[in-house]
């Protein structure tokens, strides 16, 4: 992993609705994603994770803050050409492979759609070859190209979604809960595939999830999001071995333990959003491990977690 910042998000706010009473989906978040790393973005439903991903990919007019990709400001005032170039570098994998793939299109049409927009393959056999290659990369086979999306299982559909995301050879992929809609039995397979592709192609991921169970296996660092804010960020190891924010602790306490004895001792921690966060700021617990708290909260949480 290099130390080059591929994505820089600073002070991002994304509000919806009336200006007088906005829905603060994303409420002032800052983080970087380094080239070649996987940053996990975790939080319960409604935390603002998808909005973060969608803001990055350019689906909204940003309310406030800046987003930079490869040093270039992408959060405002881009022309069509710049947006097109960006779309090629940055792709999204969606949560629901049933809703995100058109059932009336063949696999070949779905995967090859971007080729036409970007004038990539005018030669038919070259195009077919590339589709076969993509299918094999995601663990499907070339005979699948002429079938329709609705003929596949959830896991296979997500593989098609991954092939589509890879078709334009992006550098950066936002995977928005790519396994949440899948059977538990195949979730690990899809995570392993994503991890393998990331290593082989030196891809950079923002990997969104609503719980901390699978994220551990794929992420180098993890950002924990609650109520539109990043409340804790650090190396995966720090987040798992020394979580400070009570929200992170509650998410960790929700993961079932693999062995029955530890599982019987597992205590759920319940988090109730604390109202007194007016003077909250970011504290650095240890190198690269940050927590968002008021001074009083920070001191209390350090004490609670040092026992
Ligand atoms: P997550 O992905 O973490 O579940 P979202 O980013 O989807 O969270 O949503 C965060 C909050 O913003 C939710 O309260 C949601 O209802 C609201 N929200 C998301 N998108 C919109 C939108 N386009 N218009 C209005 N409210 C939205
Ligand atoms: Mg979401």
mmCIF file of C-alpha atoms and ligand atoms in Angstrom:
data_model
loop_
_atom_site.group_PDB
_atom_site.id
_atom_site.type_symbol
_atom_site.label_atom_id
_atom_site.label_comp_id
_atom_site.label_asym_id
_atom_site.label_seq_id
_atom_site.Cartn_x
_atom_site.Cartn_y
_atom_site.Cartn_z
ATOM 1 C CA UNK A 1 0.000 0.000 0.000
ATOM 2 C CA UNK A 2 1.439 3.331 -1.026
ATOM 3 C CA UNK A 3 0.979 6.503 0.957
ATOM 4 C CA UNK A 4 -0.486 8.361 -1.970
ATOM 5 C CA UNK A 5 -3.916 9.781 -1.267
ATOM 6 C CA UNK A 6 -6.200 8.677 -4.067
ATOM 7 C CA UNK A 7 -9.342 10.154 -2.529
ATOM 8 C CA UNK A 8 -9.544 13.078 -0.112
ATOM 9 C CA UNK A 9 -12.815 14.002 1.517
ATOM 10 C CA UNK A 10 -12.782 17.081 3.699
ATOM 11 C CA UNK A 11 -15.631 18.650 5.647
ATOM 12 C CA UNK A 12 -18.226 16.949 3.479
ATOM 13 C CA UNK A 13 -21.828 17.805 4.225
ATOM 14 C CA UNK A 14 -24.734 16.419 2.261
ATOM 15 C CA UNK A 15 -28.100 17.731 3.342
ATOM 16 C CA UNK A 16 -31.502 16.969 1.869
ATOM 17 C CA UNK A 17 -34.888 18.620 2.051
ATOM 18 C CA UNK A 18 -35.793 22.081 3.212
ATOM 19 C CA UNK A 19 -32.947 24.413 4.140
ATOM 20 C CA UNK A 20 -34.890 25.424 7.240
ATOM 21 C CA UNK A 21 -35.080 21.828 8.500
ATOM 22 C CA UNK A 22 -32.602 19.768 6.503
ATOM 23 C CA UNK A 23 -32.004 16.045 6.762
ATOM 24 C CA UNK A 24 -28.317 15.987 7.596
ATOM 25 C CA UNK A 25 -27.459 12.686 5.900
ATOM 26 C CA UNK A 26 -23.740 13.480 5.960
ATOM 27 C CA UNK A 27 -22.746 16.096 8.470
ATOM 28 C CA UNK A 28 -19.139 17.165 8.123
ATOM 29 C CA UNK A 29 -16.905 14.172 7.507
ATOM 30 C CA UNK A 30 -13.247 14.042 6.547
ATOM 31 C CA UNK A 31 -11.174 11.058 5.528
ATOM 32 C CA UNK A 32 -8.615 9.962 2.956
ATOM 33 C CA UNK A 33 -8.348 6.749 1.008
ATOM 34 C CA UNK A 34 -4.836 5.734 0.061
ATOM 35 C CA UNK A 35 -4.027 4.133 -3.237
ATOM 36 C CA UNK A 36 -4.255 0.349 -3.010
ATOM 37 C CA UNK A 37 -6.031 0.216 0.336
ATOM 38 C CA UNK A 38 -9.447 -0.951 1.420
ATOM 39 C CA UNK A 39 -11.215 1.499 3.686
ATOM 40 C CA UNK A 40 -14.261 0.000 5.384
ATOM 41 C CA UNK A 41 -17.135 2.395 6.098
ATOM 42 C CA UNK A 42 -19.397 0.915 8.738
ATOM 43 C CA UNK A 43 -22.544 2.007 10.514
ATOM 44 C CA UNK A 44 -26.145 0.974 11.014
ATOM 45 C CA UNK A 45 -28.817 1.714 8.453
ATOM 46 C CA UNK A 46 -29.440 5.455 8.094
ATOM 47 C CA UNK A 47 -25.932 6.506 9.202
ATOM 48 C CA UNK A 48 -25.197 8.209 5.886
ATOM 49 C CA UNK A 49 -22.914 5.617 4.273
ATOM 50 C CA UNK A 50 -24.632 5.373 0.895
ATOM 51 C CA UNK A 51 -24.996 9.135 0.731
ATOM 52 C CA UNK A 52 -21.244 9.406 1.290
ATOM 53 C CA UNK A 53 -20.611 6.987 -1.582
ATOM 54 C CA UNK A 54 -23.112 8.697 -3.838
ATOM 55 C CA UNK A 55 -21.647 12.132 -3.101
ATOM 56 C CA UNK A 56 -18.178 10.869 -3.983
ATOM 57 C CA UNK A 57 -19.363 9.402 -7.252
ATOM 58 C CA UNK A 58 -20.982 12.711 -8.130
ATOM 59 C CA UNK A 59 -24.689 12.011 -7.855
ATOM 60 C CA UNK A 60 -25.440 15.102 -5.792
ATOM 61 C CA UNK A 61 -24.499 18.740 -5.535
ATOM 62 C CA UNK A 62 -22.406 18.739 -2.422
ATOM 63 C CA UNK A 63 -23.861 20.943 0.337
ATOM 64 C CA UNK A 64 -20.455 21.820 1.747
ATOM 65 C CA UNK A 65 -16.888 20.527 1.713
ATOM 66 C CA UNK A 66 -14.505 19.186 -0.876
ATOM 67 C CA UNK A 67 -13.827 15.881 -2.562
ATOM 68 C CA UNK A 68 -10.583 15.328 -4.423
ATOM 69 C CA UNK A 69 -9.661 12.397 -6.610
ATOM 70 C CA UNK A 70 -6.024 11.999 -7.524
ATOM 71 C CA UNK A 71 -5.465 15.581 -6.400
ATOM 72 C CA UNK A 72 -8.257 16.975 -8.563
ATOM 73 C CA UNK A 73 -11.272 18.705 -7.138
ATOM 74 C CA UNK A 74 -14.314 16.687 -8.220
ATOM 75 C CA UNK A 75 -17.031 17.982 -5.930
ATOM 76 C CA UNK A 76 -18.007 20.965 -8.030
ATOM 77 C CA UNK A 77 -17.987 22.629 -11.389
ATOM 78 C CA UNK A 78 -16.956 19.834 -13.670
ATOM 79 C CA UNK A 79 -17.598 19.711 -17.346
ATOM 80 C CA UNK A 80 -18.992 16.667 -19.130
ATOM 81 C CA UNK A 81 -15.618 15.495 -20.339
ATOM 82 C CA UNK A 82 -14.100 15.528 -16.844
ATOM 83 C CA UNK A 83 -17.107 13.687 -15.458
ATOM 84 C CA UNK A 84 -16.800 11.023 -18.120
ATOM 85 C CA UNK A 85 -13.120 10.504 -17.402
ATOM 86 C CA UNK A 86 -13.889 10.259 -13.722
ATOM 87 C CA UNK A 87 -16.693 7.772 -14.286
ATOM 88 C CA UNK A 88 -14.173 5.517 -15.950
ATOM 89 C CA UNK A 89 -11.833 5.605 -12.969
ATOM 90 C CA UNK A 90 -14.462 5.287 -10.290
ATOM 91 C CA UNK A 91 -17.166 2.640 -10.208
ATOM 92 C CA UNK A 92 -19.819 1.520 -7.772
ATOM 93 C CA UNK A 93 -21.043 -1.938 -6.819
ATOM 94 C CA UNK A 94 -24.545 -1.885 -5.376
ATOM 95 C CA UNK A 95 -26.200 -3.669 -2.504
ATOM 96 C CA UNK A 96 -29.016 -5.320 -4.345
ATOM 97 C CA UNK A 97 -27.967 -7.292 -7.397
ATOM 98 C CA UNK A 98 -31.650 -7.907 -8.184
ATOM 99 C CA UNK A 99 -32.535 -4.238 -8.434
ATOM 100 C CA UNK A 100 -29.303 -3.000 -9.979
ATOM 101 C CA UNK A 101 -29.217 -5.285 -13.017
ATOM 102 C CA UNK A 102 -31.799 -4.960 -15.762
ATOM 103 C CA UNK A 103 -33.417 -8.418 -16.015
ATOM 104 C CA UNK A 104 -34.205 -7.900 -19.698
ATOM 105 C CA UNK A 105 -30.592 -7.398 -20.676
ATOM 106 C CA UNK A 106 -28.159 -10.192 -21.367
ATOM 107 C CA UNK A 107 -25.025 -10.477 -19.280
ATOM 108 C CA UNK A 108 -23.006 -9.439 -22.293
ATOM 109 C CA UNK A 109 -25.130 -6.298 -22.757
ATOM 110 C CA UNK A 110 -24.865 -5.418 -19.065
ATOM 111 C CA UNK A 111 -21.112 -5.821 -18.881
ATOM 112 C CA UNK A 112 -20.457 -4.223 -22.260
ATOM 113 C CA UNK A 113 -22.672 -1.181 -21.783
ATOM 114 C CA UNK A 114 -19.783 1.019 -20.674
ATOM 115 C CA UNK A 115 -17.663 -0.042 -23.645
ATOM 116 C CA UNK A 116 -19.969 1.847 -25.997
ATOM 117 C CA UNK A 117 -20.198 4.978 -23.868
ATOM 118 C CA UNK A 118 -16.418 5.155 -23.777
ATOM 119 C CA UNK A 119 -15.856 3.859 -27.332
ATOM 120 C CA UNK A 120 -13.627 1.116 -26.056
ATOM 121 C CA UNK A 121 -14.067 -1.781 -28.449
ATOM 122 C CA UNK A 122 -15.251 -1.251 -31.966
ATOM 123 C CA UNK A 123 -14.038 -4.687 -32.993
ATOM 124 C CA UNK A 124 -16.728 -7.259 -32.158
ATOM 125 C CA UNK A 125 -14.453 -10.172 -31.414
ATOM 126 C CA UNK A 126 -12.195 -8.065 -29.252
ATOM 127 C CA UNK A 127 -15.254 -6.955 -27.327
ATOM 128 C CA UNK A 128 -16.490 -10.538 -26.922
ATOM 129 C CA UNK A 129 -13.060 -11.594 -25.758
ATOM 130 C CA UNK A 130 -12.966 -8.894 -23.108
ATOM 131 C CA UNK A 131 -16.408 -9.901 -21.817
ATOM 132 C CA UNK A 132 -15.297 -13.542 -21.576
ATOM 133 C CA UNK A 133 -12.214 -12.456 -19.699
ATOM 134 C CA UNK A 134 -14.264 -10.373 -17.248
ATOM 135 C CA UNK A 135 -16.692 -13.239 -16.658
ATOM 136 C CA UNK A 136 -13.830 -15.588 -15.877
ATOM 137 C CA UNK A 137 -12.234 -13.053 -13.549
ATOM 138 C CA UNK A 138 -15.363 -13.026 -11.411
ATOM 139 C CA UNK A 139 -15.751 -16.796 -11.381
ATOM 140 C CA UNK A 140 -18.420 -17.140 -14.060
ATOM 141 C CA UNK A 141 -17.849 -18.618 -17.491
ATOM 142 C CA UNK A 142 -18.023 -17.322 -21.012
ATOM 143 C CA UNK A 143 -21.150 -19.328 -21.818
ATOM 144 C CA UNK A 144 -23.020 -17.121 -19.361
ATOM 145 C CA UNK A 145 -22.660 -14.095 -21.653
ATOM 146 C CA UNK A 146 -25.850 -14.678 -23.615
ATOM 147 C CA UNK A 147 -28.115 -15.408 -20.686
ATOM 148 C CA UNK A 148 -30.335 -12.898 -18.943
ATOM 149 C CA UNK A 149 -29.609 -11.530 -15.474
ATOM 150 C CA UNK A 150 -32.819 -12.996 -14.057
ATOM 151 C CA UNK A 151 -31.564 -16.505 -14.780
ATOM 152 C CA UNK A 152 -28.875 -16.211 -12.113
ATOM 153 C CA UNK A 153 -28.759 -16.633 -8.348
ATOM 154 C CA UNK A 154 -28.066 -13.678 -6.047
ATOM 155 C CA UNK A 155 -24.393 -14.496 -5.683
ATOM 156 C CA UNK A 156 -23.961 -14.912 -9.431
ATOM 157 C CA UNK A 157 -25.775 -11.658 -10.072
ATOM 158 C CA UNK A 158 -23.441 -9.864 -7.726
ATOM 159 C CA UNK A 159 -20.552 -11.375 -9.697
ATOM 160 C CA UNK A 160 -22.101 -9.877 -12.838
ATOM 161 C CA UNK A 161 -22.332 -6.536 -11.016
ATOM 162 C CA UNK A 162 -18.655 -6.817 -10.135
ATOM 163 C CA UNK A 163 -17.725 -7.648 -13.741
ATOM 164 C CA UNK A 164 -19.677 -4.604 -14.891
ATOM 165 C CA UNK A 165 -17.842 -2.419 -12.369
ATOM 166 C CA UNK A 166 -14.503 -3.780 -13.579
ATOM 167 C CA UNK A 167 -15.292 -3.439 -17.268
ATOM 168 C CA UNK A 168 -13.850 0.062 -17.595
ATOM 169 C CA UNK A 169 -10.712 -0.845 -15.661
ATOM 170 C CA UNK A 170 -11.374 1.561 -12.793
ATOM 171 C CA UNK A 171 -8.840 2.307 -10.082
ATOM 172 C CA UNK A 172 -11.291 3.086 -7.339
ATOM 173 C CA UNK A 173 -14.392 1.106 -6.427
ATOM 174 C CA UNK A 174 -17.142 2.002 -4.010
ATOM 175 C CA UNK A 175 -18.789 -1.221 -2.904
ATOM 176 C CA UNK A 176 -22.033 -0.271 -1.168
ATOM 177 C CA UNK A 177 -22.982 -3.230 1.027
ATOM 178 C CA UNK A 178 -22.170 -5.655 -1.788
ATOM 179 C CA UNK A 179 -22.963 -8.732 0.316
ATOM 180 C CA UNK A 180 -25.856 -7.567 2.510
ATOM 181 C CA UNK A 181 -28.538 -8.914 0.187
ATOM 182 C CA UNK A 182 -26.832 -12.290 -0.276
ATOM 183 C CA UNK A 183 -27.269 -15.571 1.601
ATOM 184 C CA UNK A 184 -24.882 -15.796 4.527
ATOM 185 C CA UNK A 185 -23.454 -18.968 2.979
ATOM 186 C CA UNK A 186 -22.144 -17.105 -0.056
ATOM 187 C CA UNK A 187 -21.171 -13.793 1.538
ATOM 188 C CA UNK A 188 -17.624 -14.955 2.276
ATOM 189 C CA UNK A 189 -17.138 -16.119 -1.324
ATOM 190 C CA UNK A 190 -18.043 -12.710 -2.682
ATOM 191 C CA UNK A 191 -15.852 -10.921 -0.117
ATOM 192 C CA UNK A 192 -12.962 -13.226 -1.037
ATOM 193 C CA UNK A 193 -13.481 -12.518 -4.714
ATOM 194 C CA UNK A 194 -13.461 -8.764 -4.082
ATOM 195 C CA UNK A 195 -10.305 -9.095 -1.997
ATOM 196 C CA UNK A 196 -8.593 -11.198 -4.648
ATOM 197 C CA UNK A 197 -9.473 -8.747 -7.434
ATOM 198 C CA UNK A 198 -8.277 -5.870 -5.307
ATOM 199 C CA UNK A 199 -4.877 -7.485 -4.797
ATOM 200 C CA UNK A 200 -4.463 -8.653 -8.386
ATOM 201 C CA UNK A 201 -5.413 -5.348 -9.945
ATOM 202 C CA UNK A 202 -4.105 -3.036 -7.227
ATOM 203 C CA UNK A 203 -7.577 -1.554 -6.795
ATOM 204 C CA UNK A 204 -8.611 0.868 -4.098
ATOM 205 C CA UNK A 205 -11.926 0.248 -2.321
ATOM 206 C CA UNK A 206 -14.347 2.088 -0.169
ATOM 207 C CA UNK A 207 -16.157 -0.921 1.261
ATOM 208 C CA UNK A 208 -19.474 -0.066 2.897
ATOM 209 C CA UNK A 209 -21.110 -2.395 5.416
ATOM 210 C CA UNK A 210 -23.738 -2.140 8.161
ATOM 211 C CA UNK A 211 -21.942 -4.354 10.637
ATOM 212 C CA UNK A 212 -18.386 -5.145 11.583
ATOM 213 C CA UNK A 213 -18.431 -8.888 10.954
ATOM 214 C CA UNK A 214 -17.101 -9.212 7.382
ATOM 215 C CA UNK A 215 -15.351 -5.874 7.091
ATOM 216 C CA UNK A 216 -12.478 -7.135 9.180
ATOM 217 C CA UNK A 217 -11.411 -9.579 6.480
ATOM 218 C CA UNK A 218 -11.228 -7.059 3.733
ATOM 219 C CA UNK A 219 -10.340 -3.675 5.260
ATOM 220 C CA UNK A 220 -6.950 -2.164 6.011
ATOM 221 C CA UNK A 221 -8.609 0.660 7.899
ATOM 222 C CA UNK A 222 -12.143 1.194 9.131
ATOM 223 C CA UNK A 223 -14.234 4.338 9.534
ATOM 224 C CA UNK A 224 -17.259 4.023 11.798
ATOM 225 C CA UNK A 225 -20.167 6.247 10.886
ATOM 226 C CA UNK A 226 -23.138 7.254 13.010
ATOM 227 C CA UNK A 227 -25.708 9.953 12.410
ATOM 228 C CA UNK A 228 -23.857 11.542 9.506
ATOM 229 C CA UNK A 229 -20.541 11.708 11.337
ATOM 230 C CA UNK A 230 -17.424 9.564 11.425
ATOM 231 C CA UNK A 231 -17.129 8.741 15.112
ATOM 232 C CA UNK A 232 -14.024 6.560 14.958
ATOM 233 C CA UNK A 233 -11.382 5.757 12.366
ATOM 234 C CA UNK A 234 -8.304 3.599 12.548
ATOM 235 C CA UNK A 235 -6.454 0.512 11.392
ATOM 236 C CA UNK A 236 -8.712 -2.534 11.410
ATOM 237 C CA UNK A 237 -6.648 -3.969 14.256
ATOM 238 C CA UNK A 238 -7.096 -0.883 16.421
ATOM 239 C CA UNK A 239 -10.817 -0.807 15.771
ATOM 240 C CA UNK A 240 -11.202 -4.477 16.731
ATOM 241 C CA UNK A 241 -8.737 -4.639 19.611
ATOM 242 C CA UNK A 242 -9.163 -1.189 21.103
ATOM 243 C CA UNK A 243 -12.450 0.406 20.167
ATOM 244 C CA UNK A 244 -12.982 3.656 22.063
ATOM 245 C CA UNK A 245 -16.277 5.142 20.937
ATOM 246 C CA UNK A 246 -19.283 3.452 22.584
ATOM 247 C CA UNK A 247 -20.935 3.187 19.179
ATOM 248 C CA UNK A 248 -17.996 1.160 17.840
ATOM 249 C CA UNK A 249 -18.107 -0.961 20.971
ATOM 250 C CA UNK A 250 -21.804 -1.594 20.467
ATOM 251 C CA UNK A 251 -21.253 -2.660 16.842
ATOM 252 C CA UNK A 252 -18.507 -5.056 17.924
ATOM 253 C CA UNK A 253 -20.622 -6.506 20.702
ATOM 254 C CA UNK A 254 -23.253 -7.424 18.115
ATOM 255 C CA UNK A 255 -20.965 -9.878 16.300
ATOM 256 C CA UNK A 256 -21.610 -13.482 17.350
ATOM 257 C CA UNK A 257 -18.486 -15.324 18.578
ATOM 258 C CA UNK A 258 -17.474 -18.458 16.682
ATOM 259 C CA UNK A 259 -16.976 -20.657 19.735
ATOM 260 C CA UNK A 260 -19.850 -21.483 22.111
ATOM 261 C CA UNK A 261 -18.051 -20.546 25.340
ATOM 262 C CA UNK A 262 -17.125 -17.017 24.268
ATOM 263 C CA UNK A 263 -20.532 -16.686 22.650
ATOM 264 C CA UNK A 264 -22.245 -17.511 25.956
ATOM 265 C CA UNK A 265 -20.218 -14.759 27.623
ATOM 266 C CA UNK A 266 -20.825 -12.168 24.932
ATOM 267 C CA UNK A 267 -22.545 -9.069 26.297
ATOM 268 C CA UNK A 268 -24.426 -6.740 23.993
ATOM 269 C CA UNK A 269 -23.559 -3.102 24.529
ATOM 270 C CA UNK A 270 -26.356 -0.749 23.578
ATOM 271 C CA UNK A 271 -25.514 2.669 22.315
ATOM 272 C CA UNK A 272 -27.742 5.661 22.823
ATOM 273 C CA UNK A 273 -26.711 8.644 20.817
ATOM 274 C CA UNK A 274 -25.357 11.255 23.196
ATOM 275 C CA UNK A 275 -26.807 14.699 22.780
ATOM 276 C CA UNK A 276 -24.009 16.777 24.321
ATOM 277 C CA UNK A 277 -21.581 16.738 21.422
ATOM 278 C CA UNK A 278 -21.436 20.487 20.873
ATOM 279 C CA UNK A 279 -17.772 20.792 21.742
ATOM 280 C CA UNK A 280 -16.924 17.467 20.122
ATOM 281 C CA UNK A 281 -13.724 17.279 18.117
ATOM 282 C CA UNK A 282 -11.391 14.641 16.804
ATOM 283 C CA UNK A 283 -8.877 13.119 19.205
ATOM 284 C CA UNK A 284 -5.958 10.961 18.117
ATOM 285 C CA UNK A 285 -5.880 7.956 20.449
ATOM 286 C CA UNK A 286 -2.730 6.539 18.913
ATOM 287 C CA UNK A 287 -1.005 6.911 15.582
ATOM 288 C CA UNK A 288 -3.761 7.019 12.952
ATOM 289 C CA UNK A 289 -6.527 6.046 15.373
ATOM 290 C CA UNK A 290 -9.091 8.837 15.751
ATOM 291 C CA UNK A 291 -12.212 9.243 17.808
ATOM 292 C CA UNK A 292 -14.826 11.976 17.726
ATOM 293 C CA UNK A 293 -15.823 13.149 21.202
ATOM 294 C CA UNK A 294 -16.143 16.013 23.635
ATOM 295 C CA UNK A 295 -13.212 16.319 26.030
ATOM 296 C CA UNK A 296 -15.264 14.912 28.897
ATOM 297 C CA UNK A 297 -16.508 11.993 26.798
ATOM 298 C CA UNK A 298 -13.044 11.223 25.541
ATOM 299 C CA UNK A 299 -11.631 11.017 29.039
ATOM 300 C CA UNK A 300 -14.517 8.868 30.212
ATOM 301 C CA UNK A 301 -14.250 6.479 27.247
ATOM 302 C CA UNK A 302 -10.508 6.089 27.655
ATOM 303 C CA UNK A 303 -11.103 5.114 31.249
ATOM 304 C CA UNK A 304 -13.873 2.677 30.358
ATOM 305 C CA UNK A 305 -11.726 0.967 27.749
ATOM 306 C CA UNK A 306 -8.461 0.780 29.676
ATOM 307 C CA UNK A 307 -9.872 -1.669 32.213
HETATM 308 P P1 LIG B 1 -27.077 4.332 5.033
HETATM 309 O O1 LIG B 1 -26.557 4.030 3.691
HETATM 310 O O2 LIG B 1 -26.020 4.424 6.091
HETATM 311 O O3 LIG B 1 -28.178 3.396 5.445
HETATM 312 P P2 LIG B 1 -28.171 6.702 3.792
HETATM 313 O O4 LIG B 1 -26.987 7.461 3.326
HETATM 314 O O5 LIG B 1 -28.907 5.916 2.789
HETATM 315 O O6 LIG B 1 -27.734 5.797 5.015
HETATM 316 O O7 LIG B 1 -29.205 7.705 4.481
HETATM 317 C C1 LIG B 1 -28.857 8.600 5.500
HETATM 318 C C2 LIG B 1 -30.050 9.479 5.829
HETATM 319 O O8 LIG B 1 -30.334 10.354 4.767
HETATM 320 C C3 LIG B 1 -31.330 8.700 6.075
HETATM 321 O O9 LIG B 1 -32.051 9.342 7.083
HETATM 322 C C4 LIG B 1 -32.040 8.794 4.749
HETATM 323 O O10 LIG B 1 -33.416 8.678 4.915
HETATM 324 C C5 LIG B 1 -31.641 10.168 4.276
HETATM 325 N N1 LIG B 1 -31.569 10.279 2.803
HETATM 326 C C6 LIG B 1 -30.749 9.577 1.988
HETATM 327 N N2 LIG B 1 -30.919 9.946 0.706
HETATM 328 C C7 LIG B 1 -31.877 10.905 0.706
HETATM 329 C C8 LIG B 1 -32.496 11.684 -0.321
HETATM 330 N N3 LIG B 1 -32.152 11.569 -1.617
HETATM 331 N N4 LIG B 1 -33.445 12.585 0.063
HETATM 332 C C9 LIG B 1 -33.783 12.730 1.346
HETATM 333 N N5 LIG B 1 -33.231 12.019 2.365
HETATM 334 C C10 LIG B 1 -32.289 11.125 2.056
HETATM 335 MG MG1 LIG B 2 -26.961 2.410 2.419
#
